Tab-separated table of C-alpha atoms and ligand atoms in Angstrom:
chain	number	residue	atom	x	y	z
A	1101	MET	CA	59.090	-60.318	-205.158
A	1102	LYS	CA	55.353	-59.891	-204.717
A	1103	THR	CA	54.114	-61.264	-201.409
A	1104	TYR	CA	50.718	-62.405	-200.239
A	1105	LEU	CA	50.091	-62.551	-196.498
A	1106	ALA	CA	47.620	-65.197	-195.327
A	1107	ASN	CA	44.808	-64.226	-193.028
A	1108	PRO	CA	44.921	-64.681	-190.044
A	1109	SER	CA	48.489	-63.882	-189.061
A	1110	GLY	CA	49.756	-63.287	-185.546
A	1111	TYR	CA	48.999	-64.888	-182.220
A	1112	CYS	CA	45.917	-66.948	-181.478
A	1113	GLN	CA	43.926	-66.040	-178.380
A	1114	GLY	CA	45.510	-68.762	-176.235
A	1115	VAL	CA	49.032	-67.567	-177.028
A	1116	SER	CA	48.212	-63.866	-176.461
A	1117	ARG	CA	46.632	-64.776	-173.150
A	1118	ALA	CA	49.575	-66.938	-171.996
A	1119	ILE	CA	52.102	-64.189	-172.787
A	1120	ALA	CA	50.035	-61.481	-171.043
A	1121	LEU	CA	49.560	-63.699	-167.975
A	1122	ALA	CA	53.271	-64.553	-167.804
A	1123	LEU	CA	54.302	-60.886	-167.975
A	1124	SER	CA	51.909	-59.809	-165.248
A	1125	PHE	CA	52.916	-62.799	-163.078
A	1126	LYS	CA	56.553	-61.752	-163.368
A	1127	LYS	CA	55.602	-58.181	-162.473
A	1128	LYS	CA	53.743	-59.388	-159.393
A	1129	TYR	CA	56.668	-61.543	-158.226
A	1130	GLN	CA	59.468	-59.349	-159.537
A	1131	ASP	CA	61.814	-60.214	-156.669
A	1132	LYS	CA	61.570	-63.952	-157.278
A	1133	PRO	CA	63.491	-65.894	-159.914
A	1134	CYS	CA	60.914	-66.861	-162.537
A	1135	TYR	CA	60.935	-70.067	-164.615
A	1136	VAL	CA	58.678	-71.629	-167.231
A	1137	LEU	CA	58.495	-75.444	-167.199
A	1138	GLY	CA	59.234	-75.707	-170.929
A	1139	ALA	CA	58.556	-73.113	-173.624
A	1140	LEU	CA	55.518	-70.974	-172.719
A	1141	VAL	CA	54.500	-71.237	-176.391
A	1142	HIS	CA	56.509	-72.964	-179.110
A	1143	ASN	CA	58.325	-70.049	-180.678
A	1144	GLU	CA	62.021	-69.304	-180.084
A	1145	THR	CA	61.557	-65.544	-180.610
A	1146	VAL	CA	58.909	-65.406	-177.893
A	1147	THR	CA	61.130	-67.481	-175.587
A	1148	SER	CA	64.050	-65.084	-175.967
A	1149	GLU	CA	61.802	-62.014	-175.567
A	1150	LEU	CA	60.429	-63.434	-172.302
A	1151	ASN	CA	63.982	-64.086	-171.194
A	1152	LYS	CA	64.651	-60.338	-171.483
A	1153	TYR	CA	61.897	-59.787	-168.912
A	1154	GLY	CA	63.544	-62.287	-166.557
A	1155	ILE	CA	61.210	-65.158	-167.460
A	1156	ILE	CA	63.508	-68.109	-168.051
A	1157	SER	CA	62.289	-71.069	-170.080
A	1158	LEU	CA	63.507	-74.492	-168.987
A	1159	THR	CA	63.582	-76.284	-172.324
A	1160	GLU	CA	65.997	-79.074	-171.370
A	1161	LYS	CA	64.674	-82.500	-172.418
A	1162	ILE	CA	64.109	-83.743	-168.861
A	1163	SER	CA	60.876	-84.350	-166.978
A	1164	ASN	CA	59.056	-81.495	-165.262
A	1165	VAL	CA	59.607	-83.232	-161.915
A	1166	ASP	CA	63.365	-83.146	-162.525
A	1167	LYS	CA	63.129	-79.481	-163.582
A	1168	ILE	CA	61.298	-78.632	-160.357
A	1169	LYS	CA	63.968	-80.462	-158.338
A	1170	LYS	CA	66.595	-78.133	-159.809
A	1171	LEU	CA	64.695	-74.892	-159.088
A	1172	PRO	CA	66.116	-72.480	-156.511
A	1173	LYS	CA	64.199	-71.925	-153.275
A	1174	GLY	CA	61.411	-69.370	-153.590
A	1175	ALA	CA	61.160	-69.608	-157.377
A	1176	ALA	CA	58.011	-68.422	-159.178
A	1177	VAL	CA	56.949	-71.079	-161.692
A	1178	ILE	CA	54.895	-70.869	-164.877
A	1179	PHE	CA	53.123	-73.792	-166.535
A	1180	THR	CA	53.004	-73.510	-170.323
A	1181	ALA	CA	49.978	-72.907	-172.572
A	1182	HIS	CA	49.932	-76.607	-173.548
A	1183	GLY	CA	48.684	-77.995	-170.237
A	1184	HIS	CA	50.480	-80.075	-167.621
A	1185	ASP	CA	50.130	-82.914	-165.149
A	1186	LYS	CA	48.041	-81.302	-162.374
A	1187	LYS	CA	49.923	-83.338	-159.738
A	1188	LEU	CA	52.866	-80.990	-160.358
A	1189	GLU	CA	50.852	-78.165	-158.778
A	1190	GLU	CA	50.764	-80.147	-155.519
A	1191	LEU	CA	54.503	-80.665	-155.747
A	1192	LEU	CA	55.074	-76.910	-156.085
A	1193	LYS	CA	52.714	-76.172	-153.204
A	1194	SER	CA	54.637	-78.648	-151.023
A	1195	LYS	CA	57.789	-76.670	-151.800
A	1196	ASP	CA	56.071	-73.337	-151.008
A	1197	MET	CA	56.519	-72.145	-154.577
A	1198	VAL	CA	54.073	-69.771	-156.276
A	1199	TYR	CA	52.919	-70.747	-159.736
A	1200	LEU	CA	50.897	-69.573	-162.714
A	1201	ASP	CA	48.810	-71.886	-164.844
A	1202	ALA	CA	48.968	-70.437	-168.392
A	1203	THR	CA	47.139	-73.369	-169.986
A	1204	CYS	CA	44.984	-72.280	-172.932
A	1205	PRO	CA	41.278	-72.518	-171.918
A	1206	ILE	CA	40.632	-74.628	-175.032
A	1207	VAL	CA	43.213	-77.189	-173.917
A	1208	GLU	CA	41.618	-77.062	-170.472
A	1209	LEU	CA	38.209	-77.802	-171.999
A	1210	SER	CA	39.655	-80.787	-173.853
A	1211	ALA	CA	41.094	-82.062	-170.537
A	1212	SER	CA	37.747	-81.699	-168.795
A	1213	ASN	CA	36.021	-83.712	-171.546
A	1214	ILE	CA	38.528	-86.521	-170.926
A	1215	LYS	CA	37.996	-86.286	-167.163
A	1216	LYS	CA	34.243	-86.541	-167.656
A	1217	ALA	CA	34.640	-89.648	-169.836
A	1218	ILE	CA	36.882	-91.253	-167.196
A	1219	LYS	CA	34.348	-90.381	-164.489
A	1220	ASP	CA	31.671	-92.085	-166.603
A	1221	GLY	CA	33.808	-95.254	-166.540
A	1222	ARG	CA	35.020	-94.984	-170.151
A	1223	GLN	CA	38.411	-95.817	-171.565
A	1224	VAL	CA	39.967	-92.973	-173.572
A	1225	ILE	CA	42.010	-93.116	-176.766
A	1226	TYR	CA	44.037	-89.950	-177.269
A	1227	VAL	CA	45.274	-88.936	-180.711
A	1228	GLY	CA	48.254	-86.632	-180.251
A	1229	THR	CA	51.915	-86.184	-181.061
A	1230	PRO	CA	53.970	-88.415	-178.744
A	1231	ASN	CA	55.942	-86.419	-176.143
A	1232	HIS	CA	54.279	-83.106	-177.067
A	1233	PRO	CA	53.483	-81.348	-173.749
A	1234	GLU	CA	49.738	-81.318	-174.496
A	1235	THR	CA	49.802	-85.085	-175.102
A	1236	VAL	CA	51.857	-85.645	-171.943
A	1237	ALA	CA	49.333	-83.551	-169.984
A	1238	MET	CA	46.321	-85.470	-171.307
A	1239	LEU	CA	47.897	-88.889	-170.706
A	1240	SER	CA	48.648	-87.844	-167.119
A	1241	ILE	CA	44.928	-87.470	-166.354
A	1242	ASP	CA	44.355	-91.176	-165.766
A	1243	LYS	CA	45.892	-94.575	-166.515
A	1244	GLU	CA	42.838	-95.350	-168.672
A	1245	VAL	CA	43.868	-92.636	-171.177
A	1246	TYR	CA	45.844	-94.363	-173.952
A	1247	LEU	CA	47.909	-92.841	-176.719
A	1248	TYR	CA	46.570	-93.956	-180.111
A	1249	GLN	CA	50.063	-94.648	-181.490
A	1250	ASP	CA	50.711	-97.131	-178.648
A	1251	LEU	CA	47.558	-99.043	-179.551
A	1252	MET	CA	47.976	-99.239	-183.289
A	1253	ASP	CA	49.202	-102.867	-183.312
A	1254	ASP	CA	46.642	-104.331	-180.967
A	1255	MET	CA	43.896	-101.918	-179.985
A	1256	LYS	CA	41.374	-104.591	-179.011
A	1257	SER	CA	43.553	-106.252	-176.390
A	1258	VAL	CA	43.826	-102.985	-174.408
A	1259	ILE	CA	40.525	-101.255	-175.155
A	1260	LYS	CA	37.802	-103.511	-173.777
A	1261	ASP	CA	35.280	-100.667	-173.660
A	1262	LYS	CA	32.766	-100.994	-176.520
A	1263	THR	CA	32.194	-97.220	-176.530
A	1264	PRO	CA	35.574	-95.646	-175.711
A	1265	PHE	CA	35.950	-91.876	-175.853
A	1266	VAL	CA	38.368	-90.743	-178.562
A	1267	SER	CA	39.919	-87.315	-178.097
A	1268	SER	CA	42.601	-85.395	-179.966
A	1269	GLN	CA	45.298	-82.760	-179.618
A	1270	THR	CA	44.047	-79.235	-180.365
A	1271	THR	CA	46.620	-78.500	-183.063
A	1272	LEU	CA	46.415	-81.577	-185.287
A	1273	SER	CA	45.470	-81.520	-188.932
A	1274	THR	CA	41.733	-81.882	-189.500
A	1275	TYR	CA	42.377	-83.977	-192.615
A	1276	GLU	CA	44.785	-86.359	-190.878
A	1277	LEU	CA	42.411	-86.776	-187.980
A	1278	GLU	CA	39.518	-87.902	-190.195
A	1279	ASP	CA	41.664	-90.822	-191.428
A	1280	ILE	CA	42.664	-91.830	-187.914
A	1281	PHE	CA	39.062	-91.707	-186.670
A	1282	LYS	CA	38.034	-93.897	-189.609
A	1283	LYS	CA	40.714	-96.470	-188.705
A	1284	ILE	CA	39.597	-96.560	-185.065
A	1285	LYS	CA	35.964	-96.959	-186.145
A	1286	GLU	CA	36.904	-100.012	-188.238
A	1287	VAL	CA	38.238	-101.733	-185.094
A	1288	ILE	CA	35.770	-100.330	-182.532
A	1289	PRO	CA	32.531	-99.293	-184.293
A	1290	GLY	CA	30.993	-97.888	-181.088
A	1291	ALA	CA	33.865	-95.448	-180.416
A	1292	ILE	CA	32.699	-91.933	-179.591
A	1293	PHE	CA	34.745	-89.189	-181.220
A	1294	GLN	CA	35.395	-85.711	-179.969
A	1295	LYS	CA	37.442	-83.633	-182.412
A	1296	GLU	CA	39.276	-81.164	-180.194
A	1297	ILE	CA	41.078	-79.257	-182.961
A	1298	CYS	CA	40.668	-75.626	-181.976
A	1299	GLN	CA	39.074	-72.997	-184.179
A	1300	GLU	CA	42.321	-71.001	-184.407
A	1301	THR	CA	44.087	-74.064	-185.835
A	1302	LYS	CA	41.210	-74.801	-188.216
A	1303	ILE	CA	41.099	-71.298	-189.704
A	1304	ARG	CA	44.852	-71.310	-190.306
A	1305	GLN	CA	44.609	-74.703	-192.027
A	1306	ALA	CA	41.704	-73.441	-194.129
A	1307	ALA	CA	43.794	-70.373	-195.022
A	1308	VAL	CA	46.452	-72.638	-196.592
A	1309	LYS	CA	43.853	-73.883	-199.047
A	1310	LYS	CA	42.822	-70.314	-199.832
A	1311	LEU	CA	46.336	-69.161	-200.758
A	1312	PRO	CA	46.509	-67.896	-204.353
A	1313	ASN	CA	47.285	-70.586	-206.912
A	1314	ASP	CA	49.677	-68.425	-208.911
A	1315	VAL	CA	52.440	-68.205	-206.279
A	1316	ASP	CA	55.865	-69.767	-206.884
A	1317	ALA	CA	56.749	-70.372	-203.253
A	1318	VAL	CA	55.117	-70.612	-199.830
A	1319	PHE	CA	56.797	-69.557	-196.585
A	1320	VAL	CA	55.478	-71.169	-193.414
A	1321	VAL	CA	56.634	-69.165	-190.412
A	1322	GLY	CA	56.943	-70.582	-186.913
A	1323	GLY	CA	58.992	-72.223	-184.189
A	1324	LYS	CA	60.615	-75.593	-184.865
A	1325	ASP	CA	58.550	-77.307	-182.141
A	1326	SER	CA	55.255	-75.623	-182.973
A	1327	SER	CA	52.741	-78.389	-183.641
A	1328	ASN	CA	50.237	-76.184	-185.482
A	1329	THR	CA	52.989	-74.661	-187.686
A	1330	LYS	CA	54.281	-78.140	-188.586
A	1331	LYS	CA	50.763	-79.089	-189.654
A	1332	LEU	CA	50.513	-75.941	-191.817
A	1333	TYR	CA	53.803	-76.904	-193.454
A	1334	GLU	CA	52.660	-80.486	-194.138
A	1335	LEU	CA	49.382	-79.203	-195.510
A	1336	ALA	CA	51.099	-76.638	-197.759
A	1337	LYS	CA	53.409	-79.366	-199.116
A	1338	LYS	CA	50.416	-81.568	-199.859
A	1339	HIS	CA	48.230	-78.832	-201.331
A	1340	PHE	CA	50.961	-77.141	-203.404
A	1341	SER	CA	52.981	-80.241	-204.269
A	1342	THR	CA	54.826	-78.588	-207.192
A	1343	LEU	CA	55.832	-75.407	-205.357
A	1344	LYS	CA	58.784	-74.532	-203.191
A	1345	ILE	CA	57.686	-74.629	-199.555
A	1346	PHE	CA	59.960	-73.231	-196.836
A	1347	TYR	CA	59.660	-73.541	-193.040
A	1348	ILE	CA	61.361	-70.553	-191.436
A	1349	LEU	CA	61.507	-68.862	-188.040
A	1350	ASN	CA	62.519	-65.314	-188.965
A	1351	GLU	CA	63.893	-63.067	-191.712
A	1352	HIS	CA	67.473	-64.285	-191.075
A	1353	ASP	CA	66.457	-67.677	-192.469
A	1354	ILE	CA	65.888	-66.120	-195.907
A	1355	ASP	CA	69.544	-65.379	-196.780
A	1356	PRO	CA	70.678	-69.041	-196.777
A	1357	ILE	CA	67.852	-70.018	-199.183
A	1358	LYS	CA	68.061	-66.995	-201.494
A	1359	ASP	CA	69.550	-69.096	-204.323
A	1360	LYS	CA	66.559	-71.421	-204.223
A	1361	LEU	CA	64.271	-68.426	-204.765
A	1362	LYS	CA	65.691	-67.550	-208.186
A	1363	GLY	CA	62.846	-67.267	-210.670
A	1364	CYS	CA	60.200	-66.837	-207.956
A	1365	LEU	CA	58.080	-63.771	-208.656
A	1366	LYS	CA	55.261	-64.205	-206.197
A	1367	CYS	CA	55.080	-65.954	-202.851
A	1368	ALA	CA	52.660	-66.533	-200.005
A	1369	ILE	CA	53.415	-66.268	-196.297
A	1370	ILE	CA	51.460	-68.149	-193.668
A	1371	SER	CA	52.311	-68.292	-189.980
A	1372	GLY	CA	51.556	-70.461	-186.972
A	1373	ALA	CA	49.432	-69.471	-183.984
A	1374	SER	CA	52.475	-68.725	-181.798
A	1375	THR	CA	54.385	-66.660	-184.384
A	1376	PRO	CA	54.679	-62.954	-183.514
A	1377	LEU	CA	53.127	-60.761	-186.220
A	1378	THR	CA	56.233	-58.537	-186.076
A	1379	GLU	CA	58.400	-61.473	-187.232
A	1380	THR	CA	56.021	-62.297	-190.082
A	1381	MET	CA	56.000	-58.640	-191.178
A	1382	LYS	CA	59.823	-58.489	-191.153
A	1383	ILE	CA	59.828	-61.515	-193.451
A	1384	LYS	CA	57.294	-59.876	-195.742
A	1385	VAL	CA	59.360	-56.683	-195.969
A	1386	LYS	CA	62.530	-58.660	-196.718
A	1387	LEU	CA	60.843	-60.737	-199.433
A	1388	ASP	CA	59.196	-57.628	-200.917
A	1389	GLU	CA	62.674	-56.139	-201.309
A	1390	ILE	CA	64.417	-59.191	-202.799
A	1391	TRP	CA	63.740	-58.198	-206.433
B	1730	LIG	FE1	44.755	-72.482	-177.603
B	1730	LIG	FE2	44.286	-73.189	-180.133
B	1730	LIG	FE3	46.023	-71.276	-179.611
B	1730	LIG	FE4	46.622	-73.803	-178.979
B	1730	LIG	S1	46.327	-72.962	-181.037
B	1730	LIG	S2	46.939	-72.004	-177.694
B	1730	LIG	S3	44.591	-74.560	-178.382
B	1730	LIG	S4	43.806	-71.199	-179.194
């Protein structure tokens, strides 16, 4: 099958940085057991690679406080690229634990914009995926930061501010966000919007639209919890509504769907910001060899 690889492919800057920081942190504290409070970045291949270096990801669906309670004495702890409740740093300090903050600087910038709005006495509406670590981190900044989804039924009874600050998760879909901002504006015309979708997310979403029109199938490559990959998948389904669109993690996911590929002569491959380029290339090679 002929394959077309979308540009860009491979890690975004925030993911590359988080992985490099985690590896050097582990090297520095090589005698300590090392844990990540969640998945450093949302890709299962990366998680298992880090595990080989002795960096263990705590991906159990419990709170970070409960994860910290279970840590052995003297553990070295890593906060993920998605941001975290800064109060947890105090908790680790009180337990004499060393830690690394691998938060992406772009997520950090988004957090500081929210902090500034709070300092200015504003209420904040946050548009993000419920329970995603970035959303959890932003909501932890202050009790006056409200999740948009929680306000949908009765925004006016909670948001008394005539000019609330509206922020968003860095990996949302630009197209989806426009609609949400419009809806908020209808209820609160003075709302001030700050689109925090990062450039790396934007260029990958734009790349979906630039995929060749003559493909028969599109492969979206990424981890199952990767927010930006999920948005690429939704966008591909919307933009290529008559094509076969597959969400896969690695080349092993191709065998079970081989039957569905019968008749496909050309396909496109696009990957999320936390997908290793090596995995995407293995997929390309496998698809190239199918027929
Ligand atoms: Fe940072 Fe954007 Fe990459 Fe997320 S997708 S880690 S916000 S650069």
